[in-house]
Amino acid sequence: MTLSKESQAFLDNMRLYLFSSSKKEDEVAELMEELEDHLIEAEQHGKSVEHIIGKSPKAYMKEIEVEVETDKKFWFLVVPLIMLNGFAYLIMNKALEGDRGYSLLVLIGNPIVFIVTIFLLFGLFRFFAANKVSKKVTLTLYFLMGIAPTAMFTGIFVGDLFIETPMLTISPFLNALVIIAACIVFIASAVYWKTWISVIVPAVLYLPQIVLRSVDIKEESEFFILMSVYIILSLSLAVWYFRQNKKED
């Protein structure tokens, strides 16, 4: 039997709520199967989703949340991996350009921005999952969520221009190690999440720069070549992605 749209929507929201609460995947999957069975049985007897969860989905979600064990691996593995990924993107271009100076403001500020962004994003997911929100409010909150990290990173960048903080200057050898470490992070992410997009994207972004910097070419020509390469590779990735999805369908 196919669930009603109301019941399916509740299951999707419940799954999102528990995911953003960093609960164990296996326990969540088991719980969702059990809950789906209860909803199917209730609908077969002409009862609505409220018969199972009561009138407040939010209260029911909070009640279930307590019963499911928190996945410690998420905070000690997944979150650090996400942060390392973001940090690798931030420092890779800088390292490739040979800029070996790092201010204390940037070294402290950027990780804080990543942590704050993760908490904001998960808080937003929980809010959407547990509350009925209009499309206008949803789009507004997603827009604010999208610009918040950019605004914070921009604030750090501008602040670094006007606020003098101690500088850490690393050697060329350590700069090479930074590049290698960033590559290892990209590969580790691809292996952990079982998707090569974590390697393909940085390769598209940085390999053309590495090649062009090893060739004697004018800066203006380098810019147009890089833009052309990025456009061609982006279109190729888009075509590949849609073909893969078509095969799965």
PDB file of C-alpha atoms in Angstrom:
ATOM      1  CA  MET A   1       0.000   0.000   0.000  1.00  0.00           C
ATOM      2  CA  THR A   2       1.207   3.501  -0.871  1.00  0.00           C
ATOM      3  CA  LEU A   3       1.213   6.036   1.945  1.00  0.00           C
ATOM      4  CA  SER A   4      -0.741   9.265   1.663  1.00  0.00           C
ATOM      5  CA  LYS A   5       1.162  12.464   0.894  1.00  0.00           C
ATOM      6  CA  GLU A   6       0.647  13.628   4.475  1.00  0.00           C
ATOM      7  CA  SER A   7       2.144  10.458   5.973  1.00  0.00           C
ATOM      8  CA  GLN A   8       5.042  10.379   3.496  1.00  0.00           C
ATOM      9  CA  ALA A   9       5.786  14.030   4.201  1.00  0.00           C
ATOM     10  CA  PHE A  10       5.873  13.299   7.921  1.00  0.00           C
ATOM     11  CA  LEU A  11       8.277  10.377   7.407  1.00  0.00           C
ATOM     12  CA  ASP A  12      10.579  12.568   5.290  1.00  0.00           C
ATOM     13  CA  ASN A  13      10.512  15.314   7.914  1.00  0.00           C
ATOM     14  CA  MET A  14      11.124  12.800  10.698  1.00  0.00           C
ATOM     15  CA  ARG A  15      14.136  11.396   8.868  1.00  0.00           C
ATOM     16  CA  LEU A  16      15.512  14.898   8.280  1.00  0.00           C
ATOM     17  CA  TYR A  17      14.943  15.831  11.921  1.00  0.00           C
ATOM     18  CA  LEU A  18      16.812  12.788  13.223  1.00  0.00           C
ATOM     19  CA  PHE A  19      19.603  13.239  10.662  1.00  0.00           C
ATOM     20  CA  SER A  20      20.130  16.853  11.740  1.00  0.00           C
ATOM     21  CA  SER A  21      20.150  15.624  15.334  1.00  0.00           C
ATOM     22  CA  SER A  22      23.128  13.379  14.409  1.00  0.00           C
ATOM     23  CA  LYS A  23      21.409  10.137  15.369  1.00  0.00           C
ATOM     24  CA  LYS A  24      22.750   6.691  14.420  1.00  0.00           C
ATOM     25  CA  GLU A  25      21.802   5.769  10.856  1.00  0.00           C
ATOM     26  CA  ASP A  26      20.998   2.112  11.567  1.00  0.00           C
ATOM     27  CA  GLU A  27      18.692   3.004  14.473  1.00  0.00           C
ATOM     28  CA  VAL A  28      17.015   5.721  12.409  1.00  0.00           C
ATOM     29  CA  ALA A  29      16.462   3.295   9.502  1.00  0.00           C
ATOM     30  CA  GLU A  30      14.953   0.698  11.847  1.00  0.00           C
ATOM     31  CA  LEU A  31      12.732   3.293  13.487  1.00  0.00           C
ATOM     32  CA  MET A  32      11.540   4.665  10.131  1.00  0.00           C
ATOM     33  CA  GLU A  33      10.589   1.188   8.902  1.00  0.00           C
ATOM     34  CA  GLU A  34       8.613   0.547  12.077  1.00  0.00           C
ATOM     35  CA  LEU A  35       6.897   3.923  11.883  1.00  0.00           C
ATOM     36  CA  GLU A  36       6.048   3.399   8.212  1.00  0.00           C
ATOM     37  CA  ASP A  37       4.422   0.061   9.040  1.00  0.00           C
ATOM     38  CA  HIS A  38       2.320   1.737  11.759  1.00  0.00           C
ATOM     39  CA  LEU A  39       1.227   4.469   9.357  1.00  0.00           C
ATOM     40  CA  ILE A  40       0.297   1.947   6.648  1.00  0.00           C
ATOM     41  CA  GLU A  41      -1.742  -0.063   9.155  1.00  0.00           C
ATOM     42  CA  ALA A  42      -3.441   3.089  10.433  1.00  0.00           C
ATOM     43  CA  GLU A  43      -4.369   4.244   6.923  1.00  0.00           C
ATOM     44  CA  GLN A  44      -5.737   0.806   6.067  1.00  0.00           C
ATOM     45  CA  HIS A  45      -8.183   1.344   8.933  1.00  0.00           C
ATOM     46  CA  GLY A  46      -9.084   4.820   7.711  1.00  0.00           C
ATOM     47  CA  LYS A  47      -7.014   6.659  10.315  1.00  0.00           C
ATOM     48  CA  SER A  48      -4.795   9.680   9.692  1.00  0.00           C
ATOM     49  CA  VAL A  49      -1.175  10.293  10.659  1.00  0.00           C
ATOM     50  CA  GLU A  50      -2.412  12.151  13.753  1.00  0.00           C
ATOM     51  CA  HIS A  51      -3.643   8.837  15.160  1.00  0.00           C
ATOM     52  CA  ILE A  52       0.000   7.714  15.477  1.00  0.00           C
ATOM     53  CA  ILE A  53       1.815  10.943  16.317  1.00  0.00           C
ATOM     54  CA  GLY A  54      -0.868  13.079  17.945  1.00  0.00           C
ATOM     55  CA  LYS A  55      -1.649  16.659  16.960  1.00  0.00           C
ATOM     56  CA  SER A  56       1.903  17.980  17.347  1.00  0.00           C
ATOM     57  CA  PRO A  57       4.544  16.508  14.989  1.00  0.00           C
ATOM     58  CA  LYS A  58       7.195  18.622  16.707  1.00  0.00           C
ATOM     59  CA  ALA A  59       6.411  17.149  20.143  1.00  0.00           C
ATOM     60  CA  TYR A  60       6.434  13.626  18.709  1.00  0.00           C
ATOM     61  CA  MET A  61       9.790  14.197  17.017  1.00  0.00           C
ATOM     62  CA  LYS A  62      11.317  15.464  20.252  1.00  0.00           C
ATOM     63  CA  GLU A  63       9.950  12.446  22.087  1.00  0.00           C
ATOM     64  CA  ILE A  64      11.437  10.019  19.548  1.00  0.00           C
ATOM     65  CA  GLU A  65      14.720  11.950  19.407  1.00  0.00           C
ATOM     66  CA  VAL A  66      15.447  11.088  23.043  1.00  0.00           C
ATOM     67  CA  GLU A  67      14.996   7.372  22.373  1.00  0.00           C
ATOM     68  CA  VAL A  68      17.537   7.217  19.504  1.00  0.00           C
ATOM     69  CA  GLU A  69      21.230   7.127  20.349  1.00  0.00           C
ATOM     70  CA  THR A  70      23.435   9.978  19.159  1.00  0.00           C
ATOM     71  CA  ASP A  71      26.093   9.001  16.644  1.00  0.00           C
ATOM     72  CA  LYS A  72      29.384  10.069  18.227  1.00  0.00           C
ATOM     73  CA  LYS A  73      31.196   9.205  14.998  1.00  0.00           C
ATOM     74  CA  PHE A  74      29.337  12.065  13.354  1.00  0.00           C
ATOM     75  CA  TRP A  75      30.910  14.698  15.616  1.00  0.00           C
ATOM     76  CA  PHE A  76      34.343  13.095  15.818  1.00  0.00           C
ATOM     77  CA  LEU A  77      34.673  12.046  12.158  1.00  0.00           C
ATOM     78  CA  VAL A  78      32.082  13.533   9.799  1.00  0.00           C
ATOM     79  CA  VAL A  79      32.099  17.115  11.125  1.00  0.00           C
ATOM     80  CA  PRO A  80      35.927  17.323  11.262  1.00  0.00           C
ATOM     81  CA  LEU A  81      36.061  15.891   7.722  1.00  0.00           C
ATOM     82  CA  ILE A  82      33.612  18.547   6.512  1.00  0.00           C
ATOM     83  CA  MET A  83      35.688  21.254   8.192  1.00  0.00           C
ATOM     84  CA  LEU A  84      38.945  19.913   6.756  1.00  0.00           C
ATOM     85  CA  ASN A  85      37.347  19.833   3.302  1.00  0.00           C
ATOM     86  CA  GLY A  86      36.303  23.444   3.531  1.00  0.00           C
ATOM     87  CA  PHE A  87      39.664  24.488   4.936  1.00  0.00           C
ATOM     88  CA  ALA A  88      41.452  22.593   2.167  1.00  0.00           C
ATOM     89  CA  TYR A  89      39.548  24.598  -0.455  1.00  0.00           C
ATOM     90  CA  LEU A  90      40.403  27.850   1.312  1.00  0.00           C
ATOM     91  CA  ILE A  91      44.134  27.232   1.569  1.00  0.00           C
ATOM     92  CA  MET A  92      44.771  25.313  -1.674  1.00  0.00           C
ATOM     93  CA  ASN A  93      44.670  28.326  -3.982  1.00  0.00           C
ATOM     94  CA  LYS A  94      46.753  30.348  -1.528  1.00  0.00           C
ATOM     95  CA  ALA A  95      49.327  27.576  -1.270  1.00  0.00           C
ATOM     96  CA  LEU A  96      49.507  27.106  -5.047  1.00  0.00           C
ATOM     97  CA  GLU A  97      50.219  30.811  -5.474  1.00  0.00           C
ATOM     98  CA  GLY A  98      53.120  30.480  -3.049  1.00  0.00           C
ATOM     99  CA  ASP A  99      51.533  32.760  -0.455  1.00  0.00           C
ATOM    100  CA  ARG A 100      52.993  31.278   2.718  1.00  0.00           C
ATOM    101  CA  GLY A 101      51.722  33.823   5.255  1.00  0.00           C
ATOM    102  CA  TYR A 102      48.763  33.062   7.533  1.00  0.00           C
ATOM    103  CA  SER A 103      47.406  35.564  10.025  1.00  0.00           C
ATOM    104  CA  LEU A 104      46.166  34.512  13.454  1.00  0.00           C
ATOM    105  CA  LEU A 105      42.761  36.037  12.663  1.00  0.00           C
ATOM    106  CA  VAL A 106      42.350  33.786   9.602  1.00  0.00           C
ATOM    107  CA  LEU A 107      43.683  30.665  11.334  1.00  0.00           C
ATOM    108  CA  ILE A 108      41.213  31.065  14.215  1.00  0.00           C
ATOM    109  CA  GLY A 109      38.332  32.715  12.369  1.00  0.00           C
ATOM    110  CA  ASN A 110      37.856  30.283   9.498  1.00  0.00           C
ATOM    111  CA  PRO A 111      37.370  27.141  11.631  1.00  0.00           C
ATOM    112  CA  ILE A 112      34.906  29.067  13.820  1.00  0.00           C
ATOM    113  CA  VAL A 113      32.917  30.041  10.703  1.00  0.00           C
ATOM    114  CA  PHE A 114      32.759  26.373   9.638  1.00  0.00           C
ATOM    115  CA  ILE A 115      31.521  25.288  13.070  1.00  0.00           C
ATOM    116  CA  VAL A 116      28.910  28.054  13.246  1.00  0.00           C
ATOM    117  CA  THR A 117      27.728  27.246   9.701  1.00  0.00           C
ATOM    118  CA  ILE A 118      27.260  23.552  10.514  1.00  0.00           C
ATOM    119  CA  PHE A 119      25.223  24.363  13.634  1.00  0.00           C
ATOM    120  CA  LEU A 120      23.127  26.926  11.734  1.00  0.00           C
ATOM    121  CA  LEU A 121      22.463  24.483   8.892  1.00  0.00           C
ATOM    122  CA  PHE A 122      21.440  21.646  11.186  1.00  0.00           C
ATOM    123  CA  GLY A 123      19.304  24.008  13.244  1.00  0.00           C
ATOM    124  CA  LEU A 124      17.577  25.121  10.036  1.00  0.00           C
ATOM    125  CA  PHE A 125      16.921  21.504   9.008  1.00  0.00           C
ATOM    126  CA  ARG A 126      15.405  20.747  12.416  1.00  0.00           C
ATOM    127  CA  PHE A 127      13.217  23.836  12.191  1.00  0.00           C
ATOM    128  CA  PHE A 128      11.898  22.941   8.720  1.00  0.00           C
ATOM    129  CA  ALA A 129      11.321  19.308   9.708  1.00  0.00           C
ATOM    130  CA  ALA A 130       9.338  20.115  12.852  1.00  0.00           C
ATOM    131  CA  ASN A 131       7.329  23.133  11.668  1.00  0.00           C
ATOM    132  CA  LYS A 132       4.984  23.977   8.817  1.00  0.00           C
ATOM    133  CA  VAL A 133       6.603  26.904   7.046  1.00  0.00           C
ATOM    134  CA  SER A 134       5.387  28.880   4.043  1.00  0.00           C
ATOM    135  CA  LYS A 135       7.390  28.877   0.813  1.00  0.00           C
ATOM    136  CA  LYS A 136       8.188  32.555   1.269  1.00  0.00           C
ATOM    137  CA  VAL A 137       9.689  31.977   4.712  1.00  0.00           C
ATOM    138  CA  THR A 138      11.506  28.863   3.490  1.00  0.00           C
ATOM    139  CA  LEU A 139      13.144  30.705   0.586  1.00  0.00           C
ATOM    140  CA  THR A 140      14.049  33.630   2.852  1.00  0.00           C
ATOM    141  CA  LEU A 141      15.697  31.385   5.448  1.00  0.00           C
ATOM    142  CA  TYR A 142      17.597  29.415   2.782  1.00  0.00           C
ATOM    143  CA  PHE A 143      18.758  32.694   1.254  1.00  0.00           C
ATOM    144  CA  LEU A 144      19.975  33.958   4.626  1.00  0.00           C
ATOM    145  CA  MET A 145      21.642  30.608   5.281  1.00  0.00           C
ATOM    146  CA  GLY A 146      23.381  30.866   1.936  1.00  0.00           C
ATOM    147  CA  ILE A 147      24.804  34.345   2.505  1.00  0.00           C
ATOM    148  CA  ALA A 148      25.662  33.898   6.195  1.00  0.00           C
ATOM    149  CA  PRO A 149      28.932  31.938   5.666  1.00  0.00           C
ATOM    150  CA  THR A 150      29.924  34.253   2.804  1.00  0.00           C
ATOM    151  CA  ALA A 151      29.311  37.289   5.000  1.00  0.00           C
ATOM    152  CA  MET A 152      31.358  35.787   7.840  1.00  0.00           C
ATOM    153  CA  PHE A 153      34.276  34.831   5.569  1.00  0.00           C
ATOM    154  CA  THR A 154      34.146  38.284   3.978  1.00  0.00           C
ATOM    155  CA  GLY A 155      34.202  39.824   7.447  1.00  0.00           C
ATOM    156  CA  ILE A 156      37.327  37.851   8.302  1.00  0.00           C
ATOM    157  CA  PHE A 157      38.963  38.831   4.998  1.00  0.00           C
ATOM    158  CA  VAL A 158      38.195  42.541   5.466  1.00  0.00           C
ATOM    159  CA  GLY A 159      39.130  42.408   9.128  1.00  0.00           C
ATOM    160  CA  ASP A 160      42.451  40.846   8.208  1.00  0.00           C
ATOM    161  CA  LEU A 161      43.197  43.861   6.013  1.00  0.00           C
ATOM    162  CA  PHE A 162      42.676  46.381   8.797  1.00  0.00           C
ATOM    163  CA  ILE A 163      43.458  44.462  11.991  1.00  0.00           C
ATOM    164  CA  GLU A 164      47.062  43.560  12.645  1.00  0.00           C
ATOM    165  CA  THR A 165      47.442  40.104  14.141  1.00  0.00           C
ATOM    166  CA  PRO A 166      50.511  37.873  14.474  1.00  0.00           C
ATOM    167  CA  MET A 167      51.530  36.215  11.207  1.00  0.00           C
ATOM    168  CA  LEU A 168      52.631  32.638  10.714  1.00  0.00           C
ATOM    169  CA  THR A 169      54.948  32.264   7.720  1.00  0.00           C
ATOM    170  CA  ILE A 170      55.738  28.716   6.699  1.00  0.00           C
ATOM    171  CA  SER A 171      58.677  27.444   4.673  1.00  0.00           C
ATOM    172  CA  PRO A 172      58.397  26.331   1.018  1.00  0.00           C
ATOM    173  CA  PHE A 173      58.708  22.738   2.236  1.00  0.00           C
ATOM    174  CA  LEU A 174      55.765  23.155   4.634  1.00  0.00           C
ATOM    175  CA  ASN A 175      53.824  24.917   1.896  1.00  0.00           C
ATOM    176  CA  ALA A 176      54.293  21.819  -0.275  1.00  0.00           C
ATOM    177  CA  LEU A 177      53.102  19.681   2.644  1.00  0.00           C
ATOM    178  CA  VAL A 178      49.985  21.877   2.933  1.00  0.00           C
ATOM    179  CA  ILE A 179      49.161  21.158  -0.717  1.00  0.00           C
ATOM    180  CA  ILE A 180      49.735  17.422  -0.218  1.00  0.00           C
ATOM    181  CA  ALA A 181      47.616  17.444   2.946  1.00  0.00           C
ATOM    182  CA  ALA A 182      44.764  19.191   1.101  1.00  0.00           C
ATOM    183  CA  CYS A 183      44.922  16.546  -1.663  1.00  0.00           C
ATOM    184  CA  ILE A 184      44.812  13.784   0.954  1.00  0.00           C
ATOM    185  CA  VAL A 185      41.711  15.391   2.503  1.00  0.00           C
ATOM    186  CA  PHE A 186      39.969  15.482  -0.903  1.00  0.00           C
ATOM    187  CA  ILE A 187      40.801  11.813  -1.540  1.00  0.00           C
ATOM    188  CA  ALA A 188      39.794  10.736   1.995  1.00  0.00           C
ATOM    189  CA  SER A 189      36.456  12.524   1.572  1.00  0.00           C
ATOM    190  CA  ALA A 190      35.860  10.757  -1.748  1.00  0.00           C
ATOM    191  CA  VAL A 191      36.603   7.388  -0.172  1.00  0.00           C
ATOM    192  CA  TYR A 192      34.462   8.020   2.923  1.00  0.00           C
ATOM    193  CA  TRP A 193      31.434   9.377   1.058  1.00  0.00           C
ATOM    194  CA  LYS A 194      31.965   6.964  -1.855  1.00  0.00           C
ATOM    195  CA  THR A 195      31.778   9.673  -4.496  1.00  0.00           C
ATOM    196  CA  TRP A 196      34.612  10.943  -6.676  1.00  0.00           C
ATOM    197  CA  ILE A 197      33.049  14.407  -6.884  1.00  0.00           C
ATOM    198  CA  SER A 198      35.208  15.336  -3.857  1.00  0.00           C
ATOM    199  CA  VAL A 199      38.252  14.775  -6.072  1.00  0.00           C
ATOM    200  CA  ILE A 200      36.838  15.914  -9.415  1.00  0.00           C
ATOM    201  CA  VAL A 201      35.783  19.396  -8.242  1.00  0.00           C
ATOM    202  CA  PRO A 202      39.184  20.420  -6.787  1.00  0.00           C
ATOM    203  CA  ALA A 203      40.891  18.867  -9.819  1.00  0.00           C
ATOM    204  CA  VAL A 204      38.760  21.046 -12.091  1.00  0.00           C
ATOM    205  CA  LEU A 205      39.512  24.106  -9.981  1.00  0.00           C
ATOM    206  CA  TYR A 206      43.238  23.710  -9.417  1.00  0.00           C
ATOM    207  CA  LEU A 207      44.873  21.516 -12.080  1.00  0.00           C
ATOM    208  CA  PRO A 208      44.477  24.104 -14.878  1.00  0.00           C
ATOM    209  CA  GLN A 209      46.116  26.693 -12.600  1.00  0.00           C
ATOM    210  CA  ILE A 210      49.051  24.393 -11.897  1.00  0.00           C
ATOM    211  CA  VAL A 211      49.572  23.707 -15.604  1.00  0.00           C
ATOM    212  CA  LEU A 212      49.330  27.370 -16.644  1.00  0.00           C
ATOM    213  CA  ARG A 213      51.659  28.567 -13.908  1.00  0.00           C
ATOM    214  CA  SER A 214      54.321  26.210 -15.194  1.00  0.00           C
ATOM    215  CA  VAL A 215      54.073  27.860 -18.643  1.00  0.00           C
ATOM    216  CA  ASP A 216      55.275  31.340 -19.537  1.00  0.00           C
ATOM    217  CA  ILE A 217      52.029  33.075 -20.491  1.00  0.00           C
ATOM    218  CA  LYS A 218      50.549  36.554 -20.086  1.00  0.00           C
ATOM    219  CA  GLU A 219      48.222  37.127 -17.131  1.00  0.00           C
ATOM    220  CA  GLU A 220      45.325  38.269 -19.363  1.00  0.00           C
ATOM    221  CA  SER A 221      45.640  35.174 -21.555  1.00  0.00           C
ATOM    222  CA  GLU A 222      45.856  32.957 -18.459  1.00  0.00           C
ATOM    223  CA  PHE A 223      42.565  34.384 -17.178  1.00  0.00           C
ATOM    224  CA  PHE A 224      40.656  33.687 -20.415  1.00  0.00           C
ATOM    225  CA  ILE A 225      42.174  30.216 -20.753  1.00  0.00           C
ATOM    226  CA  LEU A 226      41.193  29.343 -17.172  1.00  0.00           C
ATOM    227  CA  MET A 227      37.641  30.620 -17.692  1.00  0.00           C
ATOM    228  CA  SER A 228      37.316  28.564 -20.897  1.00  0.00           C
ATOM    229  CA  VAL A 229      38.645  25.449 -19.184  1.00  0.00           C
ATOM    230  CA  TYR A 230      36.289  25.914 -16.207  1.00  0.00           C
ATOM    231  CA  ILE A 231      33.263  26.369 -18.477  1.00  0.00           C
ATOM    232  CA  ILE A 232      34.097  23.324 -20.610  1.00  0.00           C
ATOM    233  CA  LEU A 233      34.801  21.109 -17.600  1.00  0.00           C
ATOM    234  CA  SER A 234      31.688  22.342 -15.762  1.00  0.00           C
ATOM    235  CA  LEU A 235      29.508  21.566 -18.770  1.00  0.00           C
ATOM    236  CA  SER A 236      31.163  18.144 -19.099  1.00  0.00           C
ATOM    237  CA  LEU A 237      30.463  17.391 -15.430  1.00  0.00           C
ATOM    238  CA  ALA A 238      26.846  18.503 -15.837  1.00  0.00           C
ATOM    239  CA  VAL A 239      26.358  16.241 -18.873  1.00  0.00           C
ATOM    240  CA  TRP A 240      27.990  13.326 -17.033  1.00  0.00           C
ATOM    241  CA  TYR A 241      25.804  13.885 -13.966  1.00  0.00           C
ATOM    242  CA  PHE A 242      22.545  13.948 -15.948  1.00  0.00           C
ATOM    243  CA  ARG A 243      23.558  10.859 -17.918  1.00  0.00           C
ATOM    244  CA  GLN A 244      24.304   8.988 -14.707  1.00  0.00           C
ATOM    245  CA  ASN A 245      20.923   9.948 -13.270  1.00  0.00           C
ATOM    246  CA  LYS A 246      19.205   8.892 -16.509  1.00  0.00           C
ATOM    247  CA  LYS A 247      20.861   5.479 -16.326  1.00  0.00           C
ATOM    248  CA  GLU A 248      19.683   5.026 -12.722  1.00  0.00           C
ATOM    249  CA  ASP A 249      16.134   5.957 -13.711  1.00  0.00           C
TER     250      ASP A 249
END
